[in-house]
PDB file of C-alpha atoms in Angstrom:
ATOM      1  CA  UNK A   1       0.016  -0.033   0.004  1.00 43.00           C
ATOM      2  CA  UNK A   2       2.744   2.502   0.867  1.00 41.00           C
ATOM      3  CA  UNK A   3       4.301   1.725  -2.435  1.00 40.00           C
ATOM      4  CA  UNK A   4       1.124   2.513  -4.396  1.00 36.00           C
ATOM      5  CA  UNK A   5       0.729   5.652  -2.147  1.00 35.00           C
ATOM      6  CA  UNK A   6       4.449   6.789  -3.061  1.00 39.00           C
ATOM      7  CA  UNK A   7       3.783   5.998  -6.773  1.00 34.00           C
ATOM      8  CA  UNK A   8       0.691   8.113  -6.420  1.00 34.00           C
ATOM      9  CA  UNK A   9       2.363  10.774  -4.888  1.00 36.00           C
ATOM     10  CA  UNK A  10       5.054  11.090  -7.452  1.00 31.00           C
ATOM     11  CA  UNK A  11       2.345  10.947 -10.339  1.00 31.00           C
ATOM     12  CA  UNK A  12       0.688  13.931  -8.513  1.00 33.00           C
ATOM     13  CA  UNK A  13       4.015  15.740  -8.494  1.00 29.00           C
ATOM     14  CA  UNK A  14       4.672  15.263 -12.077  1.00 32.00           C
ATOM     15  CA  UNK A  15       0.856  16.181 -13.193  1.00 30.00           C
ATOM     16  CA  UNK A  16       1.554  19.549 -10.871  1.00 33.00           C
ATOM     17  CA  UNK A  17       4.692  20.295 -12.871  1.00 34.00           C
ATOM     18  CA  UNK A  18       3.132  19.894 -16.268  1.00 36.00           C
ATOM     19  CA  UNK A  19       0.220  22.080 -15.124  1.00 37.00           C
ATOM     20  CA  UNK A  20       2.825  24.592 -14.158  1.00 38.00           C
ATOM     21  CA  UNK A  21       4.541  24.330 -17.673  1.00 39.00           C
ATOM     22  CA  UNK A  22       1.424  24.554 -19.361  1.00 42.00           C
ATOM     23  CA  UNK A  23       0.292  27.668 -17.419  1.00 56.00           C
ATOM     24  CA  UNK A  24       3.398  29.295 -17.771  1.00 74.00           C
ATOM     25  CA  UNK A  25       3.430  28.432 -21.642  1.00 80.00           C
ATOM     26  CA  UNK A  26      -0.093  30.241 -21.979  1.00 85.00           C
ATOM     27  CA  UNK A  27       1.056  33.195 -20.294  1.00 86.00           C
ATOM     28  CA  UNK A  28       4.194  33.405 -22.298  1.00 90.00           C
ATOM     29  CA  UNK A  29       2.077  32.933 -25.481  1.00 91.00           C
ATOM     30  CA  UNK A  30      -0.185  35.864 -24.386  1.00 90.00           C
ATOM     31  CA  UNK A  31       3.016  38.128 -23.539  1.00 90.00           C
ATOM     32  CA  UNK A  32       4.448  37.389 -26.923  1.00 92.00           C
ATOM     33  CA  UNK A  33       1.245  38.106 -28.929  1.00 92.00           C
ATOM     34  CA  UNK A  34       0.773  41.507 -27.028  1.00 91.00           C
ATOM     35  CA  UNK A  35       4.373  42.239 -27.912  1.00 92.00           C
ATOM     36  CA  UNK A  36       4.174  41.647 -31.803  1.00 91.00           C
ATOM     37  CA  UNK A  37       0.740  43.214 -31.761  1.00 89.00           C
ATOM     38  CA  UNK A  38       2.373  46.560 -30.185  1.00 87.00           C
ATOM     39  CA  UNK A  39       5.012  46.675 -33.091  1.00 83.00           C
ATOM     40  CA  UNK A  40       1.846  47.256 -35.313  1.00 77.00           C
ATOM     41  CA  UNK A  41       0.309  50.408 -33.367  1.00 65.00           C
ATOM     42  CA  UNK A  42      -1.124  52.532 -36.094  1.00 60.00           C
ATOM     43  CA  UNK A  43      -1.390  50.288 -38.954  1.00 60.00           C
ATOM     44  CA  UNK A  44      -4.774  49.440 -40.442  1.00 69.00           C
ATOM     45  CA  UNK A  45      -6.476  46.045 -40.799  1.00 78.00           C
ATOM     46  CA  UNK A  46      -7.113  42.874 -38.683  1.00 86.00           C
ATOM     47  CA  UNK A  47      -4.040  41.352 -37.484  1.00 87.00           C
ATOM     48  CA  UNK A  48      -3.660  37.659 -36.424  1.00 90.00           C
ATOM     49  CA  UNK A  49      -0.681  36.515 -34.289  1.00 92.00           C
ATOM     50  CA  UNK A  50       0.159  32.768 -34.135  1.00 92.00           C
ATOM     51  CA  UNK A  51       2.608  31.773 -31.491  1.00 92.00           C
ATOM     52  CA  UNK A  52       4.339  28.376 -31.874  1.00 89.00           C
ATOM     53  CA  UNK A  53       6.135  26.077 -29.711  1.00 85.00           C
ATOM     54  CA  UNK A  54       9.770  27.134 -28.858  1.00 85.00           C
ATOM     55  CA  UNK A  55      12.233  26.184 -31.545  1.00 72.00           C
ATOM     56  CA  UNK A  56      14.138  23.981 -29.216  1.00 75.00           C
ATOM     57  CA  UNK A  57      13.047  22.598 -25.911  1.00 74.00           C
ATOM     58  CA  UNK A  58       9.987  23.134 -23.574  1.00 79.00           C
ATOM     59  CA  UNK A  59       8.464  26.393 -22.228  1.00 81.00           C
ATOM     60  CA  UNK A  60      10.477  27.545 -18.968  1.00 78.00           C
ATOM     61  CA  UNK A  61       8.943  26.352 -15.588  1.00 75.00           C
ATOM     62  CA  UNK A  62       9.073  29.776 -14.173  1.00 75.00           C
ATOM     63  CA  UNK A  63       9.229  33.183 -16.216  1.00 78.00           C
ATOM     64  CA  UNK A  64       7.829  35.877 -13.912  1.00 72.00           C
ATOM     65  CA  UNK A  65       9.612  38.699 -16.123  1.00 78.00           C
ATOM     66  CA  UNK A  66       9.932  37.744 -19.680  1.00 86.00           C
ATOM     67  CA  UNK A  67      12.272  39.704 -21.902  1.00 89.00           C
ATOM     68  CA  UNK A  68      11.101  39.960 -25.450  1.00 92.00           C
ATOM     69  CA  UNK A  69      12.930  41.414 -28.358  1.00 92.00           C
ATOM     70  CA  UNK A  70      13.433  41.163 -32.347  1.00 91.00           C
ATOM     71  CA  UNK A  71      16.593  39.821 -33.594  1.00 90.00           C
ATOM     72  CA  UNK A  72      18.630  42.595 -35.487  1.00 91.00           C
ATOM     73  CA  UNK A  73      17.070  43.335 -39.023  1.00 89.00           C
ATOM     74  CA  UNK A  74      13.942  41.170 -38.232  1.00 87.00           C
ATOM     75  CA  UNK A  75      10.716  42.853 -39.249  1.00 84.00           C
ATOM     76  CA  UNK A  76       7.421  41.491 -37.475  1.00 85.00           C
ATOM     77  CA  UNK A  77       5.935  40.219 -40.879  1.00 82.00           C
ATOM     78  CA  UNK A  78       5.244  36.423 -42.130  1.00 85.00           C
ATOM     79  CA  UNK A  79       6.974  34.145 -40.112  1.00 89.00           C
ATOM     80  CA  UNK A  80       9.992  35.100 -38.088  1.00 92.00           C
ATOM     81  CA  UNK A  81      11.283  34.646 -34.772  1.00 93.00           C
ATOM     82  CA  UNK A  82      10.955  36.479 -31.381  1.00 93.00           C
ATOM     83  CA  UNK A  83      13.843  36.085 -28.833  1.00 92.00           C
ATOM     84  CA  UNK A  84      12.621  35.383 -25.343  1.00 91.00           C
ATOM     85  CA  UNK A  85      14.750  35.307 -22.097  1.00 89.00           C
ATOM     86  CA  UNK A  86      13.613  34.554 -18.864  1.00 85.00           C
ATOM     87  CA  UNK A  87      15.430  34.589 -15.216  1.00 78.00           C
ATOM     88  CA  UNK A  88      14.447  31.803 -12.952  1.00 69.00           C
ATOM     89  CA  UNK A  89      13.032  33.606  -9.842  1.00 67.00           C
ATOM     90  CA  UNK A  90      14.124  30.139  -7.849  1.00 69.00           C
ATOM     91  CA  UNK A  91      17.787  29.920  -8.724  1.00 71.00           C
ATOM     92  CA  UNK A  92      18.642  32.887 -10.675  1.00 70.00           C
ATOM     93  CA  UNK A  93      19.596  31.084 -13.885  1.00 74.00           C
ATOM     94  CA  UNK A  94      18.811  32.504 -17.228  1.00 79.00           C
ATOM     95  CA  UNK A  95      16.592  30.599 -19.750  1.00 81.00           C
ATOM     96  CA  UNK A  96      16.421  31.714 -23.444  1.00 85.00           C
ATOM     97  CA  UNK A  97      14.722  30.447 -26.436  1.00 86.00           C
ATOM     98  CA  UNK A  98      13.914  31.458 -30.089  1.00 90.00           C
ATOM     99  CA  UNK A  99      10.008  31.537 -30.409  1.00 92.00           C
ATOM    100  CA  UNK A 100       8.467  31.103 -33.836  1.00 93.00           C
ATOM    101  CA  UNK A 101       5.569  33.426 -34.447  1.00 93.00           C
ATOM    102  CA  UNK A 102       3.465  33.813 -37.801  1.00 93.00           C
ATOM    103  CA  UNK A 103       1.538  37.277 -38.387  1.00 90.00           C
ATOM    104  CA  UNK A 104      -1.316  37.645 -40.934  1.00 89.00           C
ATOM    105  CA  UNK A 105      -2.671  41.096 -41.558  1.00 86.00           C
ATOM    106  CA  UNK A 106      -6.032  41.329 -43.337  1.00 90.00           C
ATOM    107  CA  UNK A 107      -6.800  44.884 -44.840  1.00 89.00           C
ATOM    108  CA  UNK A 108      -7.501  46.993 -47.772  1.00 91.00           C
ATOM    109  CA  UNK A 109      -4.744  47.347 -50.180  1.00 92.00           C
ATOM    110  CA  UNK A 110      -4.443  48.858 -53.772  1.00 93.00           C
ATOM    111  CA  UNK A 111      -4.151  47.577 -57.204  1.00 94.00           C
ATOM    112  CA  UNK A 112      -3.453  48.981 -60.791  1.00 94.00           C
ATOM    113  CA  UNK A 113      -6.915  49.599 -62.152  1.00 94.00           C
ATOM    114  CA  UNK A 114      -5.256  49.388 -65.840  1.00 95.00           C
ATOM    115  CA  UNK A 115      -1.840  48.886 -67.409  1.00 96.00           C
ATOM    116  CA  UNK A 116       0.279  51.901 -66.394  1.00 94.00           C
ATOM    117  CA  UNK A 117       3.765  52.861 -67.689  1.00 94.00           C
ATOM    118  CA  UNK A 118       6.806  53.755 -65.992  1.00 94.00           C
ATOM    119  CA  UNK A 119       7.208  57.573 -64.916  1.00 91.00           C
ATOM    120  CA  UNK A 120       3.266  57.918 -64.924  1.00 90.00           C
ATOM    121  CA  UNK A 121       1.860  60.545 -62.189  1.00 91.00           C
ATOM    122  CA  UNK A 122      -0.549  58.594 -60.292  1.00 92.00           C
ATOM    123  CA  UNK A 123      -4.119  59.835 -59.668  1.00 89.00           C
ATOM    124  CA  UNK A 124      -7.300  58.270 -58.250  1.00 89.00           C
ATOM    125  CA  UNK A 125      -8.386  56.668 -61.618  1.00 91.00           C
ATOM    126  CA  UNK A 126      -5.280  54.859 -61.908  1.00 93.00           C
ATOM    127  CA  UNK A 127      -5.862  52.194 -58.730  1.00 93.00           C
ATOM    128  CA  UNK A 128      -9.056  50.732 -56.931  1.00 93.00           C
ATOM    129  CA  UNK A 129      -9.246  48.914 -53.339  1.00 93.00           C
ATOM    130  CA  UNK A 130      -9.074  45.325 -52.732  1.00 93.00           C
ATOM    131  CA  UNK A 131      -9.443  43.468 -49.449  1.00 92.00           C
ATOM    132  CA  UNK A 132      -7.510  40.638 -48.245  1.00 90.00           C
ATOM    133  CA  UNK A 133      -4.215  39.109 -46.730  1.00 87.00           C
ATOM    134  CA  UNK A 134      -1.246  41.286 -47.079  1.00 84.00           C
ATOM    135  CA  UNK A 135       1.157  38.776 -48.374  1.00 75.00           C
ATOM    136  CA  UNK A 136       3.869  41.384 -49.838  1.00 72.00           C
ATOM    137  CA  UNK A 137       5.944  43.503 -47.864  1.00 71.00           C
ATOM    138  CA  UNK A 138       5.573  47.065 -48.626  1.00 82.00           C
ATOM    139  CA  UNK A 139       1.833  46.936 -50.015  1.00 85.00           C
ATOM    140  CA  UNK A 140       0.447  50.104 -50.130  1.00 87.00           C
ATOM    141  CA  UNK A 141      -2.902  50.288 -47.672  1.00 86.00           C
ATOM    142  CA  UNK A 142      -3.533  54.073 -47.599  1.00 85.00           C
ATOM    143  CA  UNK A 143      -4.399  56.251 -50.428  1.00 84.00           C
ATOM    144  CA  UNK A 144      -2.315  59.068 -49.220  1.00 81.00           C
ATOM    145  CA  UNK A 145       0.525  57.085 -50.053  1.00 81.00           C
ATOM    146  CA  UNK A 146      -0.239  57.133 -53.793  1.00 87.00           C
ATOM    147  CA  UNK A 147      -1.468  60.416 -54.363  1.00 82.00           C
ATOM    148  CA  UNK A 148       0.983  62.642 -56.291  1.00 81.00           C
ATOM    149  CA  UNK A 149       3.572  59.610 -56.684  1.00 91.00           C
ATOM    150  CA  UNK A 150       5.270  58.504 -59.807  1.00 93.00           C
ATOM    151  CA  UNK A 151       5.776  55.143 -60.885  1.00 94.00           C
ATOM    152  CA  UNK A 152       9.304  53.803 -60.876  1.00 93.00           C
ATOM    153  CA  UNK A 153       8.118  50.741 -63.156  1.00 94.00           C
ATOM    154  CA  UNK A 154       5.369  49.647 -65.541  1.00 94.00           C
ATOM    155  CA  UNK A 155       2.345  47.666 -64.009  1.00 94.00           C
ATOM    156  CA  UNK A 156      -0.369  45.372 -65.233  1.00 96.00           C
ATOM    157  CA  UNK A 157      -3.818  45.410 -64.630  1.00 96.00           C
ATOM    158  CA  UNK A 158      -4.684  43.977 -61.101  1.00 94.00           C
ATOM    159  CA  UNK A 159      -0.754  44.302 -59.865  1.00 93.00           C
ATOM    160  CA  UNK A 160      -0.287  45.171 -56.239  1.00 93.00           C
ATOM    161  CA  UNK A 161       0.998  48.487 -55.586  1.00 93.00           C
ATOM    162  CA  UNK A 162       3.890  48.522 -53.237  1.00 92.00           C
ATOM    163  CA  UNK A 163       5.819  51.409 -51.768  1.00 89.00           C
ATOM    164  CA  UNK A 164       8.922  50.723 -53.520  1.00 91.00           C
ATOM    165  CA  UNK A 165       7.295  50.878 -56.855  1.00 93.00           C
ATOM    166  CA  UNK A 166       7.079  54.631 -56.517  1.00 92.00           C
ATOM    167  CA  UNK A 167       8.854  57.911 -55.982  1.00 93.00           C
ATOM    168  CA  UNK A 168       7.973  61.458 -55.332  1.00 90.00           C
ATOM    169  CA  UNK A 169       7.257  63.598 -58.255  1.00 90.00           C
ATOM    170  CA  UNK A 170      10.278  65.576 -59.458  1.00 92.00           C
ATOM    171  CA  UNK A 171       9.969  69.276 -58.927  1.00 91.00           C
ATOM    172  CA  UNK A 172      13.559  69.818 -60.639  1.00 92.00           C
ATOM    173  CA  UNK A 173      14.602  67.969 -63.680  1.00 91.00           C
ATOM    174  CA  UNK A 174      18.066  67.148 -64.833  1.00 93.00           C
ATOM    175  CA  UNK A 175      19.097  69.855 -67.417  1.00 93.00           C
ATOM    176  CA  UNK A 176      16.403  72.218 -66.650  1.00 92.00           C
ATOM    177  CA  UNK A 177      17.063  75.686 -65.998  1.00 93.00           C
ATOM    178  CA  UNK A 178      16.158  76.745 -62.648  1.00 93.00           C
ATOM    179  CA  UNK A 179      16.139  80.078 -60.433  1.00 91.00           C
ATOM    180  CA  UNK A 180      18.907  79.833 -57.743  1.00 91.00           C
ATOM    181  CA  UNK A 181      18.258  81.833 -54.782  1.00 89.00           C
ATOM    182  CA  UNK A 182      21.076  82.288 -52.373  1.00 87.00           C
ATOM    183  CA  UNK A 183      19.386  83.416 -48.945  1.00 82.00           C
ATOM    184  CA  UNK A 184      21.471  84.734 -46.022  1.00 78.00           C
ATOM    185  CA  UNK A 185      21.032  86.917 -43.056  1.00 80.00           C
ATOM    186  CA  UNK A 186      19.348  90.072 -44.277  1.00 78.00           C
ATOM    187  CA  UNK A 187      20.098  89.485 -47.810  1.00 82.00           C
ATOM    188  CA  UNK A 188      18.772  87.394 -50.976  1.00 83.00           C
ATOM    189  CA  UNK A 189      20.567  86.989 -54.072  1.00 85.00           C
ATOM    190  CA  UNK A 190      18.778  85.327 -57.409  1.00 88.00           C
ATOM    191  CA  UNK A 191      20.419  84.084 -60.572  1.00 89.00           C
ATOM    192  CA  UNK A 192      20.096  81.467 -62.984  1.00 92.00           C
ATOM    193  CA  UNK A 193      21.535  77.996 -63.231  1.00 91.00           C
ATOM    194  CA  UNK A 194      21.176  74.407 -64.874  1.00 94.00           C
ATOM    195  CA  UNK A 195      20.107  71.655 -62.642  1.00 93.00           C
ATOM    196  CA  UNK A 196      22.577  68.739 -62.853  1.00 95.00           C
ATOM    197  CA  UNK A 197      20.296  66.128 -61.201  1.00 95.00           C
ATOM    198  CA  UNK A 198      16.691  65.261 -60.521  1.00 93.00           C
ATOM    199  CA  UNK A 199      15.158  66.296 -57.226  1.00 93.00           C
ATOM    200  CA  UNK A 200      11.942  65.959 -55.699  1.00 91.00           C
ATOM    201  CA  UNK A 201      10.519  68.735 -53.221  1.00 90.00           C
ATOM    202  CA  UNK A 202      13.115  69.068 -50.490  1.00 90.00           C
ATOM    203  CA  UNK A 203      15.721  66.825 -51.853  1.00 93.00           C
ATOM    204  CA  UNK A 204      19.276  68.121 -52.696  1.00 94.00           C
ATOM    205  CA  UNK A 205      20.105  69.314 -56.086  1.00 94.00           C
ATOM    206  CA  UNK A 206      23.455  70.378 -57.869  1.00 94.00           C
ATOM    207  CA  UNK A 207      23.415  73.490 -59.862  1.00 94.00           C
ATOM    208  CA  UNK A 208      25.868  74.994 -62.285  1.00 94.00           C
ATOM    209  CA  UNK A 209      25.296  78.951 -62.432  1.00 90.00           C
ATOM    210  CA  UNK A 210      25.853  80.823 -65.641  1.00 88.00           C
ATOM    211  CA  UNK A 211      29.397  81.754 -64.479  1.00 89.00           C
ATOM    212  CA  UNK A 212      30.170  78.074 -64.248  1.00 90.00           C
ATOM    213  CA  UNK A 213      30.123  78.027 -60.296  1.00 90.00           C
ATOM    214  CA  UNK A 214      28.920  74.714 -58.538  1.00 91.00           C
ATOM    215  CA  UNK A 215      26.365  75.261 -55.862  1.00 91.00           C
ATOM    216  CA  UNK A 216      24.561  72.749 -53.842  1.00 92.00           C
ATOM    217  CA  UNK A 217      20.700  73.731 -52.920  1.00 91.00           C
ATOM    218  CA  UNK A 218      17.358  72.291 -51.971  1.00 93.00           C
ATOM    219  CA  UNK A 219      14.777  71.832 -54.595  1.00 93.00           C
ATOM    220  CA  UNK A 220      11.635  73.851 -53.988  1.00 92.00           C
ATOM    221  CA  UNK A 221       8.261  74.276 -56.226  1.00 88.00           C
ATOM    222  CA  UNK A 222       8.200  76.052 -59.648  1.00 85.00           C
ATOM    223  CA  UNK A 223      11.850  74.929 -60.749  1.00 86.00           C
ATOM    224  CA  UNK A 224      13.397  77.157 -57.724  1.00 90.00           C
ATOM    225  CA  UNK A 225      16.593  76.087 -55.860  1.00 93.00           C
ATOM    226  CA  UNK A 226      17.542  77.642 -52.305  1.00 92.00           C
ATOM    227  CA  UNK A 227      21.280  77.762 -51.500  1.00 90.00           C
ATOM    228  CA  UNK A 228      22.309  78.697 -48.020  1.00 80.00           C
ATOM    229  CA  UNK A 229      25.536  80.760 -47.804  1.00 71.00           C
ATOM    230  CA  UNK A 230      28.580  78.646 -47.907  1.00 62.00           C
ATOM    231  CA  UNK A 231      27.374  75.638 -49.899  1.00 58.00           C
TER     232      UNK A 231
END
């Protein structure tokens, strides 16, 4: 009888330990999900976060203050790893694992309404909204990220619009005659020059003046380049 009572007691300890691991695992899954969701603050759409079993080993038996981080260069998109570190409150030992996580974002995104050529300035008639899983990094989900942009490449009907497919419109074109304004404390000098590169609003542009002097300034609207003294 004593033997069976001893075995029953041991079995009870095993069950309690397993229950402790289960509780810790559930708590850590919730913490990891919250951590990943916090990386998407401000993004539109419905986010689904699936936390998988640790890549190696089991969940820790104790982890009261989990430390979570993304490895360098990792973005919380698709399937990726979250670094988890736990200090064992009992003996002070450190436990660390890489936890696989899969993120799915369902939202509105934009596609080309008809074929578009490279260097086309986009307007509302050129794109339309679709709804579904965002399975490409950089898919455009806001119309404000399209208006006024210019395509870097041609697109087919229905092709998904991504941020890297577009650029800002140039306000200064290479070879264009521009008005150069040198502005200092209490004075402003204007002269004509030739732009040596393309530039969007606020970008740097190199200019050769009519006298042959090379200047560096900031592209402004209406073919104007503003230069600070000393540039």
